[in-house]
Coordinates of C-alpha atoms in Angstrom, one line a residue:
Chain B
M1 CA 49.5 0.6 13.2
T2 CA 51.2 1.5 16.4
N3 CA 51.6 -2.1 17.5
S4 CA 55.1 -3.4 18.0
K5 CA 55.6 -6.2 15.6
P6 CA 57.3 -9.2 17.1
Q7 CA 58.6 -10.3 13.8
N8 CA 61.0 -13.3 13.6
L9 CA 60.8 -13.6 17.3
P10 CA 59.5 -16.7 18.9
V11 CA 56.1 -15.7 20.2
T12 CA 54.0 -17.7 22.5
H13 CA 50.4 -18.3 21.6
E14 CA 49.2 -16.3 24.6
K15 CA 51.1 -13.2 23.6
A16 CA 49.7 -13.3 20.0
R17 CA 46.2 -13.6 21.3
K18 CA 46.6 -10.5 23.4
T19 CA 47.7 -8.3 20.5
V20 CA 45.0 -9.7 18.2
K21 CA 42.3 -8.6 20.5
A22 CA 43.3 -4.9 20.5
P23 CA 44.7 -4.2 17.0
L24 CA 43.4 -0.6 16.9
N25 CA 43.3 2.1 19.4
Q26 CA 39.8 2.1 20.9
Y27 CA 39.7 5.9 21.5
L28 CA 40.7 6.5 17.9
I29 CA 38.0 4.3 16.6
V30 CA 35.3 5.9 18.7
F31 CA 36.5 9.4 17.6
V32 CA 36.3 8.5 13.9
L33 CA 33.0 6.8 14.2
S34 CA 31.6 9.7 16.2
L35 CA 32.6 12.1 13.4
G36 CA 30.6 9.9 11.1
A37 CA 27.7 9.7 13.6
L38 CA 27.7 13.5 13.7
M39 CA 27.3 13.5 9.9
I40 CA 24.1 11.5 10.4
F41 CA 22.7 13.5 13.3
L42 CA 23.6 17.0 12.1
P43 CA 21.2 16.9 9.1
F44 CA 18.3 15.7 11.3
L45 CA 19.0 18.5 13.9
W46 CA 19.2 21.0 11.0
M47 CA 15.8 19.8 9.9
I48 CA 14.3 20.3 13.4
F49 CA 15.9 23.7 13.9
T50 CA 14.7 24.9 10.4
S51 CA 11.1 23.8 11.2
F52 CA 11.0 26.6 13.8
K53 CA 12.7 29.3 11.7
T54 CA 11.3 32.1 9.7
P55 CA 11.9 31.9 5.9
T56 CA 14.4 34.7 6.2
E57 CA 16.3 32.9 8.9
A58 CA 16.3 29.7 6.8
Y59 CA 18.1 31.3 3.9
A60 CA 20.4 33.6 5.8
W61 CA 24.1 33.6 5.0
P62 CA 26.1 32.8 6.9
P63 CA 23.4 30.3 8.1
V64 CA 22.0 30.7 11.5
W65 CA 21.9 27.6 13.6
L66 CA 19.1 28.3 16.0
P67 CA 15.8 30.3 15.3
K68 CA 15.4 33.5 17.3
E69 CA 11.9 32.5 18.4
W70 CA 10.7 28.9 18.9
N71 CA 7.1 29.0 17.9
L72 CA 4.8 26.5 16.3
K73 CA 3.6 28.8 13.4
N74 CA 5.1 26.6 10.7
F75 CA 3.4 23.5 12.1
Q76 CA 0.1 25.4 12.3
Q77 CA 0.6 26.4 8.6
L78 CA 1.4 22.8 7.8
F79 CA -1.8 21.5 9.3
D80 CA -3.8 24.3 7.6
T81 CA -2.4 23.3 4.2
I82 CA -2.6 19.5 4.0
P83 CA -4.5 16.9 6.1
F84 CA -1.2 15.8 7.6
L85 CA -2.6 13.7 10.3
K86 CA -4.9 11.8 7.9
M87 CA -2.0 11.2 5.6
F88 CA 0.0 9.8 8.6
V89 CA -2.8 7.5 9.6
N90 CA -3.2 6.4 6.0
S91 CA 0.5 5.6 5.8
V92 CA 0.5 3.6 9.0
W93 CA -2.6 1.5 8.3
T94 CA -1.9 0.7 4.6
S95 CA 1.7 -0.3 5.4
V96 CA 0.5 -2.5 8.3
A97 CA -2.2 -4.0 6.0
I98 CA 0.2 -4.7 3.1
A99 CA 2.9 -6.1 5.3
S100 CA 0.5 -8.4 7.2
L101 CA -1.2 -9.7 4.1
N102 CA 2.2 -10.1 2.5
I103 CA 3.4 -12.3 5.3
L104 CA 0.1 -14.2 5.4
T105 CA 0.6 -15.2 1.8
A106 CA 4.4 -15.4 1.6
A107 CA 5.1 -17.5 4.7
P108 CA 3.0 -20.5 3.7
A109 CA 4.3 -20.3 0.1
A110 CA 7.9 -20.1 1.3
Y111 CA 7.3 -23.1 3.7
A112 CA 5.9 -25.2 0.9
F113 CA 8.7 -24.3 -1.6
A114 CA 11.4 -25.0 1.0
R115 CA 10.2 -28.1 2.7
L116 CA 7.5 -29.9 0.7
R117 CA 7.8 -32.2 -2.3
F118 CA 5.1 -31.7 -4.9
P119 CA 4.9 -31.7 -8.7
G120 CA 5.5 -28.2 -10.2
N121 CA 7.5 -26.9 -7.2
D122 CA 10.3 -25.6 -9.4
L123 CA 7.9 -24.0 -11.9
F124 CA 6.0 -22.1 -9.4
F125 CA 9.1 -21.0 -7.5
S126 CA 10.7 -19.7 -10.6
S127 CA 7.7 -17.6 -11.4
H128 CA 8.4 -15.9 -8.1
L129 CA 12.0 -15.5 -8.9
L130 CA 11.2 -14.1 -12.3
S131 CA 9.2 -11.3 -10.7
M132 CA 12.3 -10.4 -8.6
I133 CA 14.7 -10.3 -11.5
V134 CA 12.6 -8.0 -13.8
P135 CA 12.9 -4.4 -12.6
W136 CA 9.8 -2.4 -11.6
Q137 CA 10.0 -0.1 -14.7
V138 CA 8.8 -3.1 -16.8
T139 CA 5.7 -3.9 -14.8
L140 CA 4.7 -0.3 -14.0
I141 CA 2.6 0.6 -17.0
P142 CA 0.7 -2.7 -17.3
T143 CA -0.1 -2.8 -13.6
F144 CA -1.2 0.8 -13.6
L145 CA -3.5 0.0 -16.6
M146 CA -4.9 -3.1 -14.9
V147 CA -5.7 -1.2 -11.7
K148 CA -7.5 1.4 -13.8
Q149 CA -9.4 -1.3 -15.7
F150 CA -10.5 -2.8 -12.4
G151 CA -11.9 0.6 -11.4
W152 CA -9.5 0.9 -8.5
Y153 CA -7.8 4.2 -9.5
D154 CA -7.6 6.6 -6.6
S155 CA -8.7 4.0 -4.1
Y156 CA -6.9 2.1 -1.3
A157 CA -7.5 -1.1 -3.3
A158 CA -5.1 0.2 -5.9
L159 CA -2.5 0.9 -3.3
I160 CA -2.8 -2.3 -1.3
I161 CA -3.8 -5.2 -3.6
P162 CA -1.0 -5.2 -6.2
S163 CA 1.6 -4.8 -3.4
I164 CA 0.5 -7.9 -1.4
S165 CA 2.4 -10.5 -3.3
N166 CA 6.1 -9.8 -2.8
A167 CA 8.6 -12.4 -4.0
F168 CA 11.3 -10.9 -1.8
T169 CA 9.5 -11.9 1.3
V170 CA 8.9 -15.4 -0.1
F171 CA 12.6 -15.7 -0.9
L172 CA 13.7 -14.4 2.5
L173 CA 11.6 -16.9 4.4
F174 CA 12.4 -19.6 1.9
Q175 CA 16.1 -19.2 2.9
F176 CA 15.1 -19.5 6.5
F177 CA 12.9 -22.6 6.2
R178 CA 15.4 -24.4 4.0
N179 CA 18.0 -24.1 6.8
L180 CA 15.8 -25.8 9.4
P181 CA 16.7 -29.5 10.0
K182 CA 14.6 -31.9 8.0
S183 CA 14.1 -34.1 11.0
L184 CA 11.7 -31.6 12.6
E185 CA 8.7 -32.7 10.7
E186 CA 9.8 -36.3 10.4
S187 CA 9.6 -36.8 14.1
I188 CA 5.9 -35.8 14.0
L189 CA 5.1 -37.8 10.9
V190 CA 6.7 -40.9 12.3
D191 CA 4.6 -40.6 15.4
G192 CA 1.5 -40.8 13.2
G193 CA 0.9 -37.1 12.8
T194 CA -0.2 -35.5 9.5
W195 CA 1.6 -32.8 7.5
F196 CA -1.0 -30.3 8.8
T197 CA -0.1 -31.0 12.5
A198 CA 3.6 -30.8 11.5
L199 CA 3.0 -27.4 10.0
W200 CA 1.0 -26.2 13.1
H201 CA 3.4 -27.5 15.7
I202 CA 6.8 -27.1 14.0
G203 CA 6.7 -24.8 11.0
I204 CA 4.9 -21.9 12.5
P205 CA 6.5 -21.8 16.0
A206 CA 10.0 -22.2 14.6
S207 CA 9.6 -19.3 12.3
R208 CA 8.3 -16.6 14.6
G209 CA 11.5 -14.6 14.7
A210 CA 12.1 -14.8 10.9
I211 CA 8.5 -13.8 10.2
A212 CA 8.8 -10.8 12.6
A213 CA 11.9 -9.6 10.7
A214 CA 10.3 -10.2 7.3
W215 CA 7.2 -8.3 8.4
L216 CA 9.4 -5.3 9.5
F217 CA 11.1 -5.3 6.1
A218 CA 7.8 -5.4 4.3
F219 CA 6.4 -2.6 6.5
L220 CA 9.4 -0.4 5.9
G221 CA 9.3 -1.0 2.2
N222 CA 5.7 0.2 2.0
W223 CA 6.2 3.0 4.5
Q224 CA 8.9 4.3 2.2
N225 CA 7.1 3.6 -1.1
F226 CA 6.5 6.7 -3.1
L227 CA 6.3 6.0 -6.8
W228 CA 3.2 3.7 -6.8
P229 CA 1.0 5.9 -4.5
L230 CA 2.1 8.9 -6.6
I231 CA 0.7 7.2 -9.7
V232 CA -2.5 5.6 -8.4
L233 CA -3.7 8.1 -5.8
Q234 CA -5.1 11.5 -6.6
S235 CA -7.3 12.8 -3.8
Q236 CA -5.5 14.5 -0.9
D237 CA -7.4 12.7 1.9
K238 CA -6.3 9.3 0.5
M239 CA -2.7 10.2 0.2
V240 CA 0.2 8.6 2.1
L241 CA 3.0 10.6 3.7
P242 CA 5.7 10.4 1.1
V243 CA 3.4 11.7 -1.6
G244 CA 1.9 14.2 0.8
L245 CA 5.3 15.6 1.5
L246 CA 6.0 15.9 -2.2
S247 CA 2.8 17.8 -2.8
L248 CA 3.9 20.1 0.1
Q249 CA 7.1 20.8 -1.9
N250 CA 5.1 22.1 -4.8
Q251 CA 3.2 24.5 -2.6
F252 CA 6.0 25.6 -0.3
S253 CA 9.1 25.6 -2.4
V254 CA 9.8 29.1 -1.1
N255 CA 8.7 28.5 2.4
V256 CA 11.2 25.9 3.5
P257 CA 10.4 26.0 7.2
V258 CA 6.9 24.6 6.6
L259 CA 8.4 21.9 4.4
M260 CA 10.8 21.0 7.2
A261 CA 8.0 21.0 9.7
G262 CA 6.4 18.3 7.6
A263 CA 9.6 16.4 7.2
T264 CA 10.2 16.5 11.0
L265 CA 6.8 15.3 11.9
A266 CA 7.0 12.5 9.3
S267 CA 10.5 11.4 10.5
L268 CA 10.4 11.6 14.3
P269 CA 7.8 8.9 14.9
T270 CA 9.7 6.5 12.6
I271 CA 13.0 7.2 14.3
I272 CA 11.5 6.7 17.8
A273 CA 9.8 3.5 16.7
Y274 CA 13.0 2.3 15.1
L275 CA 14.9 2.8 18.3
F276 CA 12.5 0.4 20.1
V277 CA 12.5 -2.2 17.3
Q278 CA 16.3 -2.0 16.9
R279 CA 16.7 -3.1 20.5
Y280 CA 14.3 -6.0 20.1
L281 CA 16.0 -6.9 16.8
T282 CA 19.5 -6.9 18.5
D283 CA 18.2 -9.0 21.4
S284 CA 16.7 -11.6 19.1
A285 CA 19.9 -11.7 17.0
I286 CA 21.9 -12.3 20.2
T287 CA 19.5 -15.0 21.4
S288 CA 19.5 -16.8 18.1
G289 CA 23.3 -16.5 18.0
I290 CA 23.5 -18.3 21.4
K291 CA 21.2 -21.0 20.2
G292 CA 23.0 -21.5 16.9
Chain W
M1 CA -11.1 -57.0 7.2
L2 CA -7.7 -58.6 6.7
I3 CA -4.8 -56.3 6.6
Q4 CA -1.6 -57.4 5.2
P5 CA 1.1 -56.2 7.4
T6 CA 3.6 -55.5 4.6
R7 CA 1.3 -53.2 2.7
K8 CA 0.3 -50.8 5.5
P9 CA 3.5 -48.7 5.7
K10 CA 3.6 -48.3 2.0
E11 CA 0.0 -47.2 1.9
K12 CA 0.6 -44.8 4.6
L13 CA 3.6 -43.4 2.8
S14 CA 1.8 -42.7 -0.4
N15 CA -1.0 -41.3 1.6
L16 CA 1.5 -38.9 3.2
R17 CA 2.9 -38.0 -0.2
Q18 CA -0.6 -37.0 -1.4
Q19 CA -1.2 -35.1 1.8
E20 CA 2.1 -33.3 1.4
A21 CA 1.3 -32.2 -2.2
L22 CA -2.2 -31.2 -1.3
L23 CA -1.0 -29.1 1.6
A24 CA 1.7 -27.6 -0.6
Y25 CA -0.7 -26.4 -3.3
L26 CA -3.0 -24.9 -0.6
L27 CA 0.0 -23.0 0.8
I28 CA 1.4 -21.6 -2.4
L29 CA -2.0 -20.7 -3.9
P30 CA -2.6 -17.2 -2.6
S31 CA 1.0 -16.0 -3.2
T32 CA 1.1 -17.6 -6.7
I33 CA -2.1 -16.0 -7.8
G34 CA -0.8 -12.6 -6.8
I35 CA 2.5 -13.2 -8.6
L36 CA 0.8 -14.4 -11.7
V37 CA -1.7 -11.5 -11.8
F38 CA 0.5 -8.6 -10.7
A39 CA 4.0 -9.7 -11.9
V40 CA 4.0 -12.5 -14.6
F41 CA 1.0 -11.1 -16.6
P42 CA 2.3 -7.5 -16.5
I43 CA 5.7 -8.7 -17.7
L44 CA 4.1 -10.4 -20.7
A45 CA 1.8 -7.5 -21.3
S46 CA 4.7 -5.0 -21.3
M47 CA 6.5 -7.0 -23.9
G48 CA 3.4 -6.6 -26.1
I49 CA 3.0 -2.9 -25.3
S50 CA 6.7 -2.3 -26.1
M51 CA 6.0 -3.3 -29.7
T52 CA 3.3 -0.8 -30.3
S53 CA 3.1 3.0 -30.8
W54 CA 0.4 3.2 -28.1
G55 CA 0.0 6.5 -26.4
G56 CA -2.6 5.6 -23.8
L57 CA -5.4 7.5 -25.5
T58 CA -7.2 4.4 -26.8
Q59 CA -8.4 1.5 -24.6
P60 CA -6.0 -1.4 -24.1
S61 CA -7.6 -4.1 -26.4
L62 CA -6.5 -6.8 -28.8
E63 CA -7.8 -4.8 -31.7
N64 CA -6.0 -1.7 -30.8
F65 CA -2.9 -3.7 -30.2
R66 CA -3.0 -5.0 -33.8
S67 CA -3.6 -1.6 -35.3
Q68 CA -0.8 0.0 -33.4
F69 CA 1.7 -2.8 -33.6
N70 CA 5.0 -1.5 -34.9
G71 CA 7.4 -4.4 -34.3
I72 CA 10.9 -3.5 -33.1
E73 CA 10.5 0.2 -34.2
N74 CA 10.6 1.5 -30.6
Y75 CA 13.8 -0.4 -29.9
Q76 CA 15.4 1.0 -33.0
T77 CA 14.3 4.5 -32.1
A78 CA 15.7 4.2 -28.6
L79 CA 19.2 3.3 -29.9
S80 CA 19.4 6.6 -31.8
D81 CA 17.5 8.7 -29.3
D82 CA 19.8 11.5 -28.1
R83 CA 17.9 11.8 -24.8
V84 CA 18.3 8.1 -24.1
V85 CA 22.0 8.2 -24.7
R86 CA 22.3 11.3 -22.4
S87 CA 20.3 9.6 -19.6
I88 CA 22.5 6.6 -19.8
Q89 CA 25.6 8.8 -19.5
H90 CA 24.0 10.5 -16.4
T91 CA 23.2 7.1 -14.9
L92 CA 26.7 5.8 -15.4
T93 CA 28.3 8.9 -13.9
Y94 CA 26.0 8.5 -10.9
V95 CA 26.8 4.8 -10.6
L96 CA 30.6 5.3 -10.9
L97 CA 30.4 7.9 -8.1
S98 CA 28.0 6.3 -5.7
V99 CA 28.9 2.6 -5.8
P100 CA 32.7 2.6 -5.2
I101 CA 32.4 5.3 -2.6
G102 CA 29.4 3.7 -0.9
I103 CA 31.2 0.3 -0.6
A104 CA 34.5 1.8 0.6
V105 CA 32.7 4.0 3.2
S106 CA 30.5 1.2 4.5
L107 CA 33.3 -1.3 4.7
A108 CA 35.4 1.2 6.6
I109 CA 32.6 1.9 9.0
A110 CA 31.8 -1.8 9.5
T111 CA 35.5 -2.6 10.1
L112 CA 35.8 0.1 12.8
I113 CA 32.6 -0.9 14.5
H114 CA 33.7 -4.6 14.4
N115 CA 36.9 -3.6 16.2
L116 CA 35.1 -1.9 19.0
K117 CA 35.3 -3.8 22.3
A118 CA 32.3 -2.3 24.1
G119 CA 29.1 -4.0 23.0
W120 CA 26.9 -1.0 23.7
L121 CA 29.1 1.2 21.5
R122 CA 28.8 -1.3 18.6
T123 CA 25.0 -1.3 19.0
F124 CA 25.0 2.5 19.2
F125 CA 26.9 3.1 16.0
R126 CA 25.2 0.4 14.0
T127 CA 21.8 1.9 15.0
T128 CA 23.0 5.4 14.1
Y129 CA 24.3 4.5 10.7
Y130 CA 21.2 2.7 9.7
L131 CA 19.0 5.6 10.9
P132 CA 18.6 7.3 7.5
M133 CA 17.3 4.0 6.0
V134 CA 14.2 4.0 8.2
T135 CA 13.1 7.6 7.8
I136 CA 10.8 8.3 4.9
G137 CA 13.0 8.8 1.8
V138 CA 11.1 11.8 0.5
A139 CA 11.6 13.6 3.8
V140 CA 15.3 13.1 3.9
A141 CA 15.6 14.0 0.2
L142 CA 13.8 17.3 0.9
L143 CA 16.1 17.8 3.8
W144 CA 19.2 17.3 1.7
Q145 CA 17.7 19.7 -0.9
L146 CA 18.0 22.3 1.8
L147 CA 21.4 21.2 3.0
L148 CA 22.7 21.3 -0.6
N149 CA 21.4 24.8 -1.2
P150 CA 24.2 27.1 -2.3
Q151 CA 23.8 28.8 1.1
G152 CA 23.1 25.6 3.0
L153 CA 24.8 23.6 5.7
I154 CA 27.2 21.7 3.3
N155 CA 28.6 24.9 1.9
L156 CA 28.9 26.3 5.4
M157 CA 31.0 23.4 6.4
L158 CA 33.1 23.7 3.3
S159 CA 33.7 27.4 4.0
W160 CA 35.2 26.4 7.4
F161 CA 38.0 24.9 5.3
G162 CA 38.2 27.9 3.0
I163 CA 36.4 26.1 0.2
K164 CA 33.7 27.9 -1.7
G165 CA 31.2 25.2 -2.5
P166 CA 29.4 24.9 -5.8
A167 CA 25.7 25.4 -6.4
W168 CA 25.2 21.6 -6.2
L169 CA 21.7 20.8 -7.3
A170 CA 21.5 23.9 -9.4
S171 CA 24.7 23.2 -11.2
P172 CA 24.8 20.8 -14.2
E173 CA 28.3 19.6 -13.3
W174 CA 27.7 19.1 -9.6
V175 CA 24.1 17.8 -9.5
L176 CA 25.0 14.1 -10.0
P177 CA 27.9 14.2 -7.4
A178 CA 25.4 15.9 -5.0
I179 CA 22.8 13.2 -5.4
A180 CA 25.5 10.5 -5.1
L181 CA 26.7 12.1 -1.9
F182 CA 23.1 12.0 -0.6
S183 CA 22.7 8.3 -1.5
V184 CA 25.9 7.4 0.3
W185 CA 24.7 9.1 3.4
Q186 CA 21.3 7.5 3.1
G187 CA 22.1 4.0 2.0
S188 CA 25.4 3.0 3.6
G189 CA 23.6 1.6 6.7
T190 CA 22.4 -1.5 4.9
S191 CA 25.8 -2.4 3.6
V192 CA 27.3 -1.7 7.0
I193 CA 25.0 -4.3 8.6
L194 CA 25.8 -6.9 5.8
F195 CA 29.6 -6.3 6.3
L196 CA 29.3 -6.5 10.1
T197 CA 27.7 -10.0 9.8
A198 CA 30.4 -11.1 7.4
L199 CA 33.2 -9.8 9.7
S200 CA 31.8 -11.6 12.7
N201 CA 31.9 -14.8 10.7
V202 CA 35.6 -14.7 10.0
R203 CA 37.2 -17.3 12.2
K204 CA 39.5 -15.8 14.9
E205 CA 42.1 -18.6 14.5
L206 CA 43.0 -17.2 11.1
Y207 CA 44.1 -13.9 12.6
E208 CA 46.0 -15.7 15.3
A209 CA 47.8 -17.8 12.7
A210 CA 48.6 -14.7 10.7
Q211 CA 49.9 -13.0 13.9
L212 CA 52.3 -15.8 14.3
D213 CA 53.6 -15.2 10.8
G214 CA 54.0 -11.5 11.6
A215 CA 50.9 -10.2 9.7
T216 CA 49.2 -7.5 11.7
G217 CA 46.9 -4.5 11.2
W218 CA 46.6 -3.5 7.6
N219 CA 48.4 -6.6 6.3
A220 CA 46.0 -8.9 8.1
F221 CA 43.1 -6.9 6.7
L222 CA 44.3 -7.3 3.1
K223 CA 45.4 -10.9 3.4
I224 CA 42.7 -12.3 5.6
T225 CA 39.7 -10.1 6.1
L226 CA 39.2 -9.0 2.5
P227 CA 39.4 -12.5 1.0
M228 CA 37.3 -14.0 3.7
I229 CA 34.5 -11.4 3.3
S230 CA 34.7 -11.3 -0.5
P231 CA 31.3 -13.1 -0.9
T232 CA 29.7 -10.3 1.0
I233 CA 31.6 -7.6 -0.9
F234 CA 30.3 -9.3 -4.1
L235 CA 26.8 -9.3 -2.8
V236 CA 26.9 -5.7 -1.7
M237 CA 28.4 -4.8 -5.1
V238 CA 25.6 -6.6 -7.1
L239 CA 22.9 -5.1 -4.9
S240 CA 24.2 -1.5 -5.0
L241 CA 24.9 -1.7 -8.7
I242 CA 21.3 -2.8 -9.5
S243 CA 19.7 -0.2 -7.2
S244 CA 21.9 2.7 -8.3
I245 CA 21.4 2.0 -12.0
Q246 CA 17.7 2.3 -11.2
V247 CA 18.1 5.5 -9.1
F248 CA 14.8 7.3 -9.1
D249 CA 13.2 8.6 -5.9
A250 CA 16.1 10.9 -4.9
V251 CA 16.3 12.4 -8.4
L252 CA 12.6 13.0 -8.7
V253 CA 12.3 14.7 -5.3
M254 CA 15.5 16.7 -5.3
T255 CA 15.8 17.9 -9.0
N256 CA 13.0 16.3 -11.0
G257 CA 15.8 15.5 -13.5
G258 CA 17.1 19.0 -13.8
P259 CA 18.7 21.5 -14.2
G260 CA 17.9 21.1 -17.9
D261 CA 18.1 17.3 -18.1
S262 CA 21.5 17.0 -16.4
S263 CA 20.3 14.6 -13.7
T264 CA 17.7 12.7 -15.8
T265 CA 18.8 9.1 -15.3
I266 CA 17.4 6.3 -17.3
A267 CA 14.7 5.3 -14.7
V268 CA 13.5 9.0 -14.6
Y269 CA 13.4 9.2 -18.4
I270 CA 11.4 5.9 -18.6
Y271 CA 8.9 7.3 -16.0
K272 CA 8.6 10.6 -17.7
T273 CA 8.1 9.0 -21.1
A274 CA 5.1 7.1 -19.7
F275 CA 3.5 9.4 -17.3
Q276 CA 4.4 12.9 -18.6
Y277 CA 4.7 12.4 -22.4
F278 CA 2.2 9.5 -22.4
K279 CA 4.3 7.4 -24.8
Y280 CA 3.4 4.0 -23.3
G281 CA 4.8 1.9 -26.1
Y282 CA 8.1 3.7 -26.2
S283 CA 8.4 3.7 -22.4
A284 CA 7.8 0.0 -22.2
A285 CA 10.6 -0.6 -24.8
L286 CA 13.0 1.5 -22.8
A287 CA 12.1 -0.5 -19.7
W288 CA 12.9 -3.7 -21.5
I289 CA 16.2 -2.4 -22.7
L290 CA 17.0 -1.5 -19.0
A291 CA 15.8 -4.9 -17.8
I292 CA 17.9 -6.8 -20.4
F293 CA 20.9 -4.7 -19.5
L294 CA 20.5 -5.4 -15.8
I295 CA 20.1 -9.2 -16.3
V296 CA 23.1 -9.4 -18.6
L297 CA 25.2 -7.4 -16.1
T298 CA 24.2 -9.6 -13.3
L299 CA 25.1 -12.7 -15.3
I300 CA 28.5 -11.3 -16.2
Q301 CA 29.1 -10.5 -12.6
W302 CA 28.3 -14.1 -11.6
R303 CA 30.8 -15.3 -14.2
V304 CA 33.6 -12.9 -13.2
Q305 CA 33.2 -13.4 -9.5
R306 CA 34.8 -16.8 -9.6
Q307 CA 38.1 -15.1 -10.2
W308 CA 38.1 -13.0 -7.0
V309 CA 35.4 -14.3 -4.7
N310 CA 36.5 -16.9 -2.2
Y311 CA 33.8 -19.3 -1.0
D312 CA 35.9 -21.8 1.1
Q313 CA 35.6 -20.2 4.4
Q314 CA 33.2 -22.8 5.7

């Protein structure tokens, strides 16, 4: 860019190193990235502002940025229309349950597939891979019918049980376990320990960070999930947030501020939680970077 | 009891082998049961359903399966179904808009973040760009429905530059670009993170060597960075192709396939065929056509990648 190019001139290694480190103007980078960040923040701000507006203000042209009056009328109307709090709690506990059960079944399986020798290893592992390759449209109808046959329609069982086994989590943790040095368990086995003690003392402690990350991904996946609850849940008090918001859309398509009140209340807790987790994730990434 | 010293280690070894296998079966049992019941069995069942004219009114039983079996009729119908052809066109339009732009934007963002010196700024921007991924998809889709309103924020911003924006979601020509724009906004964060990891793995000596040869800035990016991160570019390409071909949530929330059917993508059509028109057999056949297409596409990509992906960075 603006760098002077010392072409054809004998350059010392030191000099080259200096220019490599600052190839782009820092202020320019920050400026461009901030424009992009504004594109991320502006919609969220717009959502919050709109949740306080009157319908007339929400559809005014040219648009008004801030509402004339900041009152909680839209939020009041939201709570009067749908059991928002109940839906929020449903979303949290079912996502926590699915993610935890998912890890409890996936982590042991991933450990066995990655580190243990047993007849049928490849066969069982490929059955997991198969479920990853085939898109969800294929399994949707049969799974829905099964859930109905089991009498689970419109119950939490329908929401939770089919979602517990997730081959992606198995695969993610498989990759992690495979990269651990083989000598870890051998040291215990040579000392006369059993495979069970090896698992307890080596496998589980070594994988804490990876398991936390996999749990977060599983939680987020279910927190976002919208199609499956849309199909298997019917009663409003069992619904989870994504579906609840969608039902709000049908009722308030003309009253956008109430809709945005719902979107705001559904998004803010996640954003705040994410900011905390992000910090922890970054820290653990840095620590593992130093170790590696 | 007399113990032969040579036999003991062997015995212990085979004992350990048995123990290892026993432990393995215990560990894989819960996950494997779940996968067999809720993935492998439904896959097989949907193959069967796709060869019937079943509409969901009768009970799923072997007898009904026999009486409603129609072989490959659904697959033949699909190939000449005008609505299928149109939904494929919509899907391809969306894919061609969202995938290249998404990769270019996220690679640019990642490169800029990577070149920042201050660590806290890198963290700040990475966190910011990933933010839309963690908020509930339905909530941000509803939000963008508002932004893309003919009198919304997007058209306000365009009007600052003297551009009169289209009706976006209400316009048959602009609805797919509008959803693609939303998906780039929402989904770039994941690719940014993947690219950042790849960029930090490129060895610094390579740039220093290039510097000695006079390659800087843009040249170094083309000659070193791009080839070195090509495995990640390939990965991001495969992932975003697969997910954008199956685009569903955003469409269902923002337009429900409309106006008319101008944003009905293949995944939306499959869903509606099953859960609004109750043609289970036909929907299953369409799902299998999509599945086969996705698998073949992925296989082709794996073949072609050898010509441009560079794996010798280690």
